[in-house]
Amino acid sequence: MTNYDTYGTSTYIASELVLLVTSHLNVVFTERESDYRGVYYLAQGTYGHIEIQPNAIPGDDGQDDLYTPEHPAARVLLLTYTPAPEPTLHTRLGTIQGLVHLGRESW
């Protein structure tokens, strides 16, 4: 079963959150670019798959759309994919002031 967690913040921009998460988790992010998602950051390691991206993504009509429209106040998202629940990951992310856990899905 894969666990998918979403965190959000309106406190930081994506590059600032990358620095904070790097120091809390000792992971290395690489910058990626996608036509659908725009610029985002990816890390893979001990804690699974972690992505940081703006909530605003390029829209088809030249206007930005929200990646998570149910959380419009979150300017930046942190997404995690883990093969099993990872309590240490969530505890460490919980120590980052201004980063809020928005939800979890398992499939």
PDB file of C-alpha atoms in Angstrom:
ATOM      1  CA  MET A   1       0.000   0.000   0.000  1.00  0.00           C
ATOM      2  CA  THR A   2       1.276   3.486  -0.878  1.00  0.00           C
ATOM      3  CA  ASN A   3       0.708   6.425   1.454  1.00  0.00           C
ATOM      4  CA  TYR A   4       0.300   9.847  -0.101  1.00  0.00           C
ATOM      5  CA  ASP A   5       0.479  12.885   2.216  1.00  0.00           C
ATOM      6  CA  THR A   6      -0.059  16.514   1.299  1.00  0.00           C
ATOM      7  CA  TYR A   7       1.319  19.443   3.270  1.00  0.00           C
ATOM      8  CA  GLY A   8       0.900  23.109   2.478  1.00  0.00           C
ATOM      9  CA  THR A   9       2.269  26.490   3.461  1.00  0.00           C
ATOM     10  CA  SER A  10       1.611  30.122   2.736  1.00  0.00           C
ATOM     11  CA  THR A  11       4.694  31.113   4.751  1.00  0.00           C
ATOM     12  CA  TYR A  12       7.436  30.045   2.330  1.00  0.00           C
ATOM     13  CA  ILE A  13       8.149  30.000  -1.374  1.00  0.00           C
ATOM     14  CA  ALA A  14       9.164  26.641  -2.847  1.00  0.00           C
ATOM     15  CA  SER A  15      12.920  27.276  -2.792  1.00  0.00           C
ATOM     16  CA  GLU A  16      12.787  28.314   0.886  1.00  0.00           C
ATOM     17  CA  LEU A  17      10.836  25.182   1.789  1.00  0.00           C
ATOM     18  CA  VAL A  18      13.397  23.066  -0.068  1.00  0.00           C
ATOM     19  CA  LEU A  19      16.159  24.477   2.170  1.00  0.00           C
ATOM     20  CA  LEU A  20      14.145  23.851   5.342  1.00  0.00           C
ATOM     21  CA  VAL A  21      13.190  20.297   4.424  1.00  0.00           C
ATOM     22  CA  THR A  22      16.764  19.546   3.349  1.00  0.00           C
ATOM     23  CA  SER A  23      18.052  20.563   6.783  1.00  0.00           C
ATOM     24  CA  HIS A  24      15.323  18.645   8.651  1.00  0.00           C
ATOM     25  CA  LEU A  25      15.517  15.414   6.646  1.00  0.00           C
ATOM     26  CA  ASN A  26      19.041  15.417   5.192  1.00  0.00           C
ATOM     27  CA  VAL A  27      17.756  14.855   1.640  1.00  0.00           C
ATOM     28  CA  VAL A  28      18.880  16.324  -1.671  1.00  0.00           C
ATOM     29  CA  PHE A  29      16.338  17.911  -4.005  1.00  0.00           C
ATOM     30  CA  THR A  30      16.709  18.286  -7.755  1.00  0.00           C
ATOM     31  CA  GLU A  31      14.820  20.924  -9.693  1.00  0.00           C
ATOM     32  CA  ARG A  32      12.501  19.620 -12.410  1.00  0.00           C
ATOM     33  CA  GLU A  33      10.235  21.310 -14.915  1.00  0.00           C
ATOM     34  CA  SER A  34       6.964  20.042 -16.348  1.00  0.00           C
ATOM     35  CA  ASP A  35       4.520  21.565 -18.828  1.00  0.00           C
ATOM     36  CA  TYR A  36       1.702  20.530 -16.502  1.00  0.00           C
ATOM     37  CA  ARG A  37       3.205  21.408 -13.089  1.00  0.00           C
ATOM     38  CA  GLY A  38       5.768  24.079 -13.887  1.00  0.00           C
ATOM     39  CA  VAL A  39       8.950  24.056 -11.772  1.00  0.00           C
ATOM     40  CA  TYR A  40       9.007  21.603  -8.868  1.00  0.00           C
ATOM     41  CA  TYR A  41      11.606  19.907  -6.667  1.00  0.00           C
ATOM     42  CA  LEU A  42      12.085  16.168  -6.165  1.00  0.00           C
ATOM     43  CA  ALA A  43      13.940  14.130  -3.527  1.00  0.00           C
ATOM     44  CA  GLN A  44      14.063  10.362  -3.130  1.00  0.00           C
ATOM     45  CA  GLY A  45      15.646   8.541  -0.272  1.00  0.00           C
ATOM     46  CA  THR A  46      15.153   6.982   3.120  1.00  0.00           C
ATOM     47  CA  TYR A  47      11.767   8.647   3.578  1.00  0.00           C
ATOM     48  CA  GLY A  48      10.424   7.753   0.154  1.00  0.00           C
ATOM     49  CA  HIS A  49       9.505  10.233  -2.570  1.00  0.00           C
ATOM     50  CA  ILE A  50       9.143  13.937  -1.642  1.00  0.00           C
ATOM     51  CA  GLU A  51       8.060  16.737  -3.963  1.00  0.00           C
ATOM     52  CA  ILE A  52       7.787  20.469  -3.369  1.00  0.00           C
ATOM     53  CA  GLN A  53       5.881  22.637  -5.819  1.00  0.00           C
ATOM     54  CA  PRO A  54       3.777  25.775  -6.049  1.00  0.00           C
ATOM     55  CA  ASN A  55       0.041  25.199  -5.722  1.00  0.00           C
ATOM     56  CA  ALA A  56      -0.465  27.466  -8.752  1.00  0.00           C
ATOM     57  CA  ILE A  57       0.279  25.481 -11.917  1.00  0.00           C
ATOM     58  CA  PRO A  58       0.191  26.610 -15.554  1.00  0.00           C
ATOM     59  CA  GLY A  59      -3.352  26.540 -16.935  1.00  0.00           C
ATOM     60  CA  ASP A  60      -4.443  25.872 -20.502  1.00  0.00           C
ATOM     61  CA  ASP A  61      -5.989  29.325 -20.911  1.00  0.00           C
ATOM     62  CA  GLY A  62      -2.906  31.276 -19.857  1.00  0.00           C
ATOM     63  CA  GLN A  63      -4.223  31.640 -16.293  1.00  0.00           C
ATOM     64  CA  ASP A  64      -2.840  29.576 -13.428  1.00  0.00           C
ATOM     65  CA  ASP A  65      -4.885  26.713 -11.998  1.00  0.00           C
ATOM     66  CA  LEU A  66      -4.516  25.258  -8.496  1.00  0.00           C
ATOM     67  CA  TYR A  67      -2.981  21.798  -8.110  1.00  0.00           C
ATOM     68  CA  THR A  68      -5.076  21.385  -4.957  1.00  0.00           C
ATOM     69  CA  PRO A  69      -8.114  23.643  -5.438  1.00  0.00           C
ATOM     70  CA  GLU A  70      -9.509  22.441  -2.098  1.00  0.00           C
ATOM     71  CA  HIS A  71      -6.606  24.275  -0.383  1.00  0.00           C
ATOM     72  CA  PRO A  72      -6.387  27.692  -2.096  1.00  0.00           C
ATOM     73  CA  ALA A  73      -4.557  29.311   0.851  1.00  0.00           C
ATOM     74  CA  ALA A  74      -1.571  26.968   0.428  1.00  0.00           C
ATOM     75  CA  ARG A  75       0.827  28.726  -1.948  1.00  0.00           C
ATOM     76  CA  VAL A  76       3.378  25.887  -1.815  1.00  0.00           C
ATOM     77  CA  LEU A  77       2.743  22.157  -1.483  1.00  0.00           C
ATOM     78  CA  LEU A  78       4.910  19.359  -0.124  1.00  0.00           C
ATOM     79  CA  LEU A  79       3.846  15.907  -1.352  1.00  0.00           C
ATOM     80  CA  THR A  80       5.162  12.624   0.053  1.00  0.00           C
ATOM     81  CA  TYR A  81       4.810   9.097  -1.293  1.00  0.00           C
ATOM     82  CA  THR A  82       5.857   6.285   1.032  1.00  0.00           C
ATOM     83  CA  PRO A  83       5.343   2.508   0.749  1.00  0.00           C
ATOM     84  CA  ALA A  84       4.192   2.338   4.386  1.00  0.00           C
ATOM     85  CA  PRO A  85       3.264   4.879   7.075  1.00  0.00           C
ATOM     86  CA  GLU A  86       6.404   6.849   7.959  1.00  0.00           C
ATOM     87  CA  PRO A  87       5.916   8.396  11.425  1.00  0.00           C
ATOM     88  CA  THR A  88       9.470   9.800  11.632  1.00  0.00           C
ATOM     89  CA  LEU A  89       8.982  11.700   8.373  1.00  0.00           C
ATOM     90  CA  HIS A  90       5.726  13.220   9.554  1.00  0.00           C
ATOM     91  CA  THR A  91       7.160  14.100  12.958  1.00  0.00           C
ATOM     92  CA  ARG A  92      10.123  15.898  11.395  1.00  0.00           C
ATOM     93  CA  LEU A  93       7.950  17.743   8.890  1.00  0.00           C
ATOM     94  CA  GLY A  94       5.682  18.716  11.774  1.00  0.00           C
ATOM     95  CA  THR A  95       8.536  20.690  13.332  1.00  0.00           C
ATOM     96  CA  ILE A  96       8.655  23.114  10.376  1.00  0.00           C
ATOM     97  CA  GLN A  97       6.743  26.168  11.489  1.00  0.00           C
ATOM     98  CA  GLY A  98       4.111  27.227   8.956  1.00  0.00           C
ATOM     99  CA  LEU A  99       3.914  23.804   7.252  1.00  0.00           C
ATOM    100  CA  VAL A 100       0.471  22.239   7.723  1.00  0.00           C
ATOM    101  CA  HIS A 101      -0.585  18.641   7.067  1.00  0.00           C
ATOM    102  CA  LEU A 102      -3.523  18.898   4.647  1.00  0.00           C
ATOM    103  CA  GLY A 103      -4.415  15.261   4.155  1.00  0.00           C
ATOM    104  CA  ARG A 104      -3.492  11.628   3.635  1.00  0.00           C
ATOM    105  CA  GLU A 105      -4.604   9.008   1.153  1.00  0.00           C
ATOM    106  CA  SER A 106      -3.627   5.365   0.982  1.00  0.00           C
ATOM    107  CA  TRP A 107      -3.988   3.043  -1.960  1.00  0.00           C
TER     108      TRP A 107
END
